[in-house]
PDB file of C-alpha atoms in Angstrom:
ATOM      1  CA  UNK A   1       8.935 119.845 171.254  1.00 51.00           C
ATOM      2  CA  UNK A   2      11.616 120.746 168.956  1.00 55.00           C
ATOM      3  CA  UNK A   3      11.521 120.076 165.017  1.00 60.00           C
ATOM      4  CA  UNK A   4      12.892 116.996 164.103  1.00 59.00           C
ATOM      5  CA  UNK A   5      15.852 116.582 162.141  1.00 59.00           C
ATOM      6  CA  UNK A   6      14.077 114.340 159.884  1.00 59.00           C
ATOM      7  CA  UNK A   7      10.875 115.170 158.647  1.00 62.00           C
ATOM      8  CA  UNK A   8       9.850 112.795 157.006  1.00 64.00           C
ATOM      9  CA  UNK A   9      10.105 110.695 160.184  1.00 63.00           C
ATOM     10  CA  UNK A  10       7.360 112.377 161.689  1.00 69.00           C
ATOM     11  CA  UNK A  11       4.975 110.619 158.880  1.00 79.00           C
ATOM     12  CA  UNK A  12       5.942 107.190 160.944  1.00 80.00           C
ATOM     13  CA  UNK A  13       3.295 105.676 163.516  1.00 83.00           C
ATOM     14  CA  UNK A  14       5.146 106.022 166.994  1.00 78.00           C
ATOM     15  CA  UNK A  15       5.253 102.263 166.824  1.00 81.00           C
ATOM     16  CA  UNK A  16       7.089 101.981 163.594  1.00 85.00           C
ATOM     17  CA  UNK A  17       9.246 104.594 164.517  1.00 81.00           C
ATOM     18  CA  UNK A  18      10.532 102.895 167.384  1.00 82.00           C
ATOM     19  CA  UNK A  19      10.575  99.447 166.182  1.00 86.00           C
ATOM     20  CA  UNK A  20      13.448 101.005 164.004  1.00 88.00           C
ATOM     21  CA  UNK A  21      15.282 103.023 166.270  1.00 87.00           C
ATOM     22  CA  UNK A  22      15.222  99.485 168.236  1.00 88.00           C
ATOM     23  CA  UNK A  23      16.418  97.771 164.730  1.00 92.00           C
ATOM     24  CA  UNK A  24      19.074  99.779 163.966  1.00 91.00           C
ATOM     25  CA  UNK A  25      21.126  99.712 167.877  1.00 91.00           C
ATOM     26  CA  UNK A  26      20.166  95.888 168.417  1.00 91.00           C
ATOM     27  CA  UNK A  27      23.426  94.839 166.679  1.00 90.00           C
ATOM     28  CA  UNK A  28      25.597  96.902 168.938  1.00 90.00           C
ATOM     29  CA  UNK A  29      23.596  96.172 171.913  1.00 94.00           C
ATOM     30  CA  UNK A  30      22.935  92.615 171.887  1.00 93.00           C
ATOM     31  CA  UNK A  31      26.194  91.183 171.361  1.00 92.00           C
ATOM     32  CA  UNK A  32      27.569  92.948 174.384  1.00 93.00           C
ATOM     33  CA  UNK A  33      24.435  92.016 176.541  1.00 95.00           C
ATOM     34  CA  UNK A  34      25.048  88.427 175.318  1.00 95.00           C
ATOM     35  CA  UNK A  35      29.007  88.779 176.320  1.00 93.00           C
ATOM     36  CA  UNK A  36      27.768  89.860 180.043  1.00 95.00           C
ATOM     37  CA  UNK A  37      24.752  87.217 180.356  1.00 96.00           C
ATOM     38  CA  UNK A  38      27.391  84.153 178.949  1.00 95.00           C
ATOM     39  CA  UNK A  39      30.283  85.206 181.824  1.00 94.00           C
ATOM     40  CA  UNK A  40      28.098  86.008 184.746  1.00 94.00           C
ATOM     41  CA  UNK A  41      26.632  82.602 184.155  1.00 95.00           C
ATOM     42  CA  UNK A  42      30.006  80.216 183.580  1.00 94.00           C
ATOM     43  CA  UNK A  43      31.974  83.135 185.381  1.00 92.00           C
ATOM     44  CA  UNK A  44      34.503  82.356 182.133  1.00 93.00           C
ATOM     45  CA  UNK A  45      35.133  85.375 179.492  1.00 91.00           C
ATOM     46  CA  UNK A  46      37.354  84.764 176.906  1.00 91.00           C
ATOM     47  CA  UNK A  47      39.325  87.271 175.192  1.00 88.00           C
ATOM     48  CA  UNK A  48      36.713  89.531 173.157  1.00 85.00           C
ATOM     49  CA  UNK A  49      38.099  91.329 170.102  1.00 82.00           C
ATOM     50  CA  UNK A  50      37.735  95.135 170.836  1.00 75.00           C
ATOM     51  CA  UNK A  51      37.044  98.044 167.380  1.00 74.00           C
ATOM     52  CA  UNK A  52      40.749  97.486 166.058  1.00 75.00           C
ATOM     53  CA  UNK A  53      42.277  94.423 165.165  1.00 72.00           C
ATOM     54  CA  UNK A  54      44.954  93.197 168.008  1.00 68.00           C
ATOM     55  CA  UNK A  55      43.199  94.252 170.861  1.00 76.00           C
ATOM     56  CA  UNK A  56      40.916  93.192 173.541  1.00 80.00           C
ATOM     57  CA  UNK A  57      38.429  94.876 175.702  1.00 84.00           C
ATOM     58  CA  UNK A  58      39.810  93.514 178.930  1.00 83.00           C
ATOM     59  CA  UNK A  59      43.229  91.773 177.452  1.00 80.00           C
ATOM     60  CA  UNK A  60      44.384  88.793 175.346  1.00 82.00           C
ATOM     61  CA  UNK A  61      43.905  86.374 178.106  1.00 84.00           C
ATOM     62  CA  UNK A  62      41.013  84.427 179.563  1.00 88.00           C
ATOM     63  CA  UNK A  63      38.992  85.682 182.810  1.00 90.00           C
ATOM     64  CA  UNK A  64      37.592  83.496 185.302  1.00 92.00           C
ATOM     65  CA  UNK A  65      35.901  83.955 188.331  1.00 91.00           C
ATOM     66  CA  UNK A  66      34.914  87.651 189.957  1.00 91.00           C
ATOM     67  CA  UNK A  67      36.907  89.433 187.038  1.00 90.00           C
ATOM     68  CA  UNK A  68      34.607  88.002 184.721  1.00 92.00           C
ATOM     69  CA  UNK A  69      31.606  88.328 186.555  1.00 94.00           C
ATOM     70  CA  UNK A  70      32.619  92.318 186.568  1.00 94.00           C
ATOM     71  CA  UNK A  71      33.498  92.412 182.946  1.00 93.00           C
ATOM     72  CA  UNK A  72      29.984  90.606 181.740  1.00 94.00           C
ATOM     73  CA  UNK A  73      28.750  93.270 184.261  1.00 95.00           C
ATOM     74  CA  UNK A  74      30.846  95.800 182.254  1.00 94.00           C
ATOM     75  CA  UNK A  75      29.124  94.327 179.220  1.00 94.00           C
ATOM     76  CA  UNK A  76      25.626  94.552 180.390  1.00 96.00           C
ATOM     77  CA  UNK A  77      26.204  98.068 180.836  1.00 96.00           C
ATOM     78  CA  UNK A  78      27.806  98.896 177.946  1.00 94.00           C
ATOM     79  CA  UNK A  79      24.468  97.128 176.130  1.00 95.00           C
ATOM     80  CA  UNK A  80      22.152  99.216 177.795  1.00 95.00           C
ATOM     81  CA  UNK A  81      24.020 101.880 176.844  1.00 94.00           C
ATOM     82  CA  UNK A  82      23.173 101.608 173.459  1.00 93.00           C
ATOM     83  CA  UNK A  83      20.094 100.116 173.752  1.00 92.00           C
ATOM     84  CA  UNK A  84      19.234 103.526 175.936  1.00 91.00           C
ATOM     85  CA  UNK A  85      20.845 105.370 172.521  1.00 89.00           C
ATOM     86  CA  UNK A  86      17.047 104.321 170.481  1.00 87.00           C
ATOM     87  CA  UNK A  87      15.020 105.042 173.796  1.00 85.00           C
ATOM     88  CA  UNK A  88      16.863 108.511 174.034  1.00 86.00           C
ATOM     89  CA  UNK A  89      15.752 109.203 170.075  1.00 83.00           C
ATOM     90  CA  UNK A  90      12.086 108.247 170.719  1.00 81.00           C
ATOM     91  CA  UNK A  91       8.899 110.022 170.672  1.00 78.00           C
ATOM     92  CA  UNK A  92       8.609 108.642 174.155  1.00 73.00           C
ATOM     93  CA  UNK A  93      11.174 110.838 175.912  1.00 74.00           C
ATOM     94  CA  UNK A  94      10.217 113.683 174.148  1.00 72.00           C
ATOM     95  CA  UNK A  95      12.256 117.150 176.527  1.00 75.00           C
ATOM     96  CA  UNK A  96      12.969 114.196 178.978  1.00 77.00           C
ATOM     97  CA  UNK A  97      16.544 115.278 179.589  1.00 78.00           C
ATOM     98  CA  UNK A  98      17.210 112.286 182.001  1.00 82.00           C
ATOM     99  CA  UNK A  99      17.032 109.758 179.135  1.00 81.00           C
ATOM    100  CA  UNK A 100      18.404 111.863 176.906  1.00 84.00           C
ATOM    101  CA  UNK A 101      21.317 111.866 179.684  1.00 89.00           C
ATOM    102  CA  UNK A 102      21.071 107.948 180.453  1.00 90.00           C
ATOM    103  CA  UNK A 103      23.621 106.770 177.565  1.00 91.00           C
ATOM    104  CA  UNK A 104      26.265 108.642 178.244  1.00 93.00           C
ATOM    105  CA  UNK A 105      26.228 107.849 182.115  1.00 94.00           C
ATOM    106  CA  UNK A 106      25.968 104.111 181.213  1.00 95.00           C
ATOM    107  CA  UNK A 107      28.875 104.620 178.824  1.00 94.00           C
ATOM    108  CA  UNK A 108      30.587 106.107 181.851  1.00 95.00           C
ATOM    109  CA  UNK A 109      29.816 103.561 183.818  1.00 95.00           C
ATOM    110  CA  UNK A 110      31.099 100.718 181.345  1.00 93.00           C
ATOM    111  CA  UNK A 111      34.660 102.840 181.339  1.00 92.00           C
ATOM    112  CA  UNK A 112      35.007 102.686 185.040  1.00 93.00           C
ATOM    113  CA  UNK A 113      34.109  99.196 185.165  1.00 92.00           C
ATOM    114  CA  UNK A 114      36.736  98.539 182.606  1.00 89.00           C
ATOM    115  CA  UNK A 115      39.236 100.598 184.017  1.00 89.00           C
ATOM    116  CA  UNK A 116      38.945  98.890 187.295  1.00 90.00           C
ATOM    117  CA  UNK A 117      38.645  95.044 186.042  1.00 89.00           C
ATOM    118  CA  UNK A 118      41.962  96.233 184.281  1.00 83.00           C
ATOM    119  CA  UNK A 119      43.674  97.197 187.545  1.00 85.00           C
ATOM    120  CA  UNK A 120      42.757  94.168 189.132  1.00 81.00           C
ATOM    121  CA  UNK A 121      43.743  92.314 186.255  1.00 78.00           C
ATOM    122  CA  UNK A 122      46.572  93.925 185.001  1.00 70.00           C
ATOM    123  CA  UNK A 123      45.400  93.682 181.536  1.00 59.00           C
ATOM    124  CA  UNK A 124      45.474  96.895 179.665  1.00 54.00           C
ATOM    125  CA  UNK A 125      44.593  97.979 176.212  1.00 48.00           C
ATOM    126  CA  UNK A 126      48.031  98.108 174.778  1.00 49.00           C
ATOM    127  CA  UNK A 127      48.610 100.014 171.572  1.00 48.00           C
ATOM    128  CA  UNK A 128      49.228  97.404 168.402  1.00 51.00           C
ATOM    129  CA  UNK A 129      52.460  96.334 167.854  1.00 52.00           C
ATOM    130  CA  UNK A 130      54.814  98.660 165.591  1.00 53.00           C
ATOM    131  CA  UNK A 131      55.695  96.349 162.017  1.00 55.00           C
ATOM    132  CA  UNK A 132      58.984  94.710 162.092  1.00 49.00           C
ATOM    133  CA  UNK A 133      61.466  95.568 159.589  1.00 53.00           C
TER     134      UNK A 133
END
């Protein structure tokens, strides 16, 4: 096992240690799995503000029905993915280059998901408007 990049992290008790790797991602992770569980339940997603101001993970309008279902889907994944981020950084996957792996295919998996809700949709992440003079 290689050094860790924080020493004094190897003081923790495993348990400790990933209590706070757990701490630190829930933010990011539970609000998207709590997107996905909310619309593949009603099968309704409104618009959810993306990182910038103005735009939308999957457009400004409303979804309903199957392309909601896919985007809380999309959301799911894009939960685990970070939730897999603190499993990937634990003493439990130790050389396990499979988890260490799992986040980024997740992460792919949330962009194809999104890319193809958007094509059936025809809602795409459009640049924010230019100022008016």
């Amino acid at each position: 096992m290689r050094d860790s990049l924080f020493p004094s992290d190897d003081k923790l008790p495993t348990w400790l240690h990933t209590t706070l790797l757990l701490l630190i991602v829930s933010p990011f992770s539970l609000f998207p799995l709590w997107w996905g569980m909310s619309a593949l339940v009603s099968g309704h997603l409104e618009p959810v503000s993306g990182p910038e101001p103005g735009q939308y993970f999957f457009g400004p309008t409303a979804l309903n029905g199957t392309a909601a279902r896919l985007a809380g889907v999309a959301f799911i994944v894009l939960g685990a993915a970070f939730a897999s981020i603190a499993v990937s950084f634990s003493r439990f996957t130790k050389d396990n280059s499979v988890l260490k792996l799992l986040p980024w295919v997740l992460l792919a998996g949330f962009v194809a998901l999104s890319f193809y809700i958007h094509s059936q949709t025809g809602a795409f992440i459009a640049a924010p408007p230019a100022s008016m003079p």
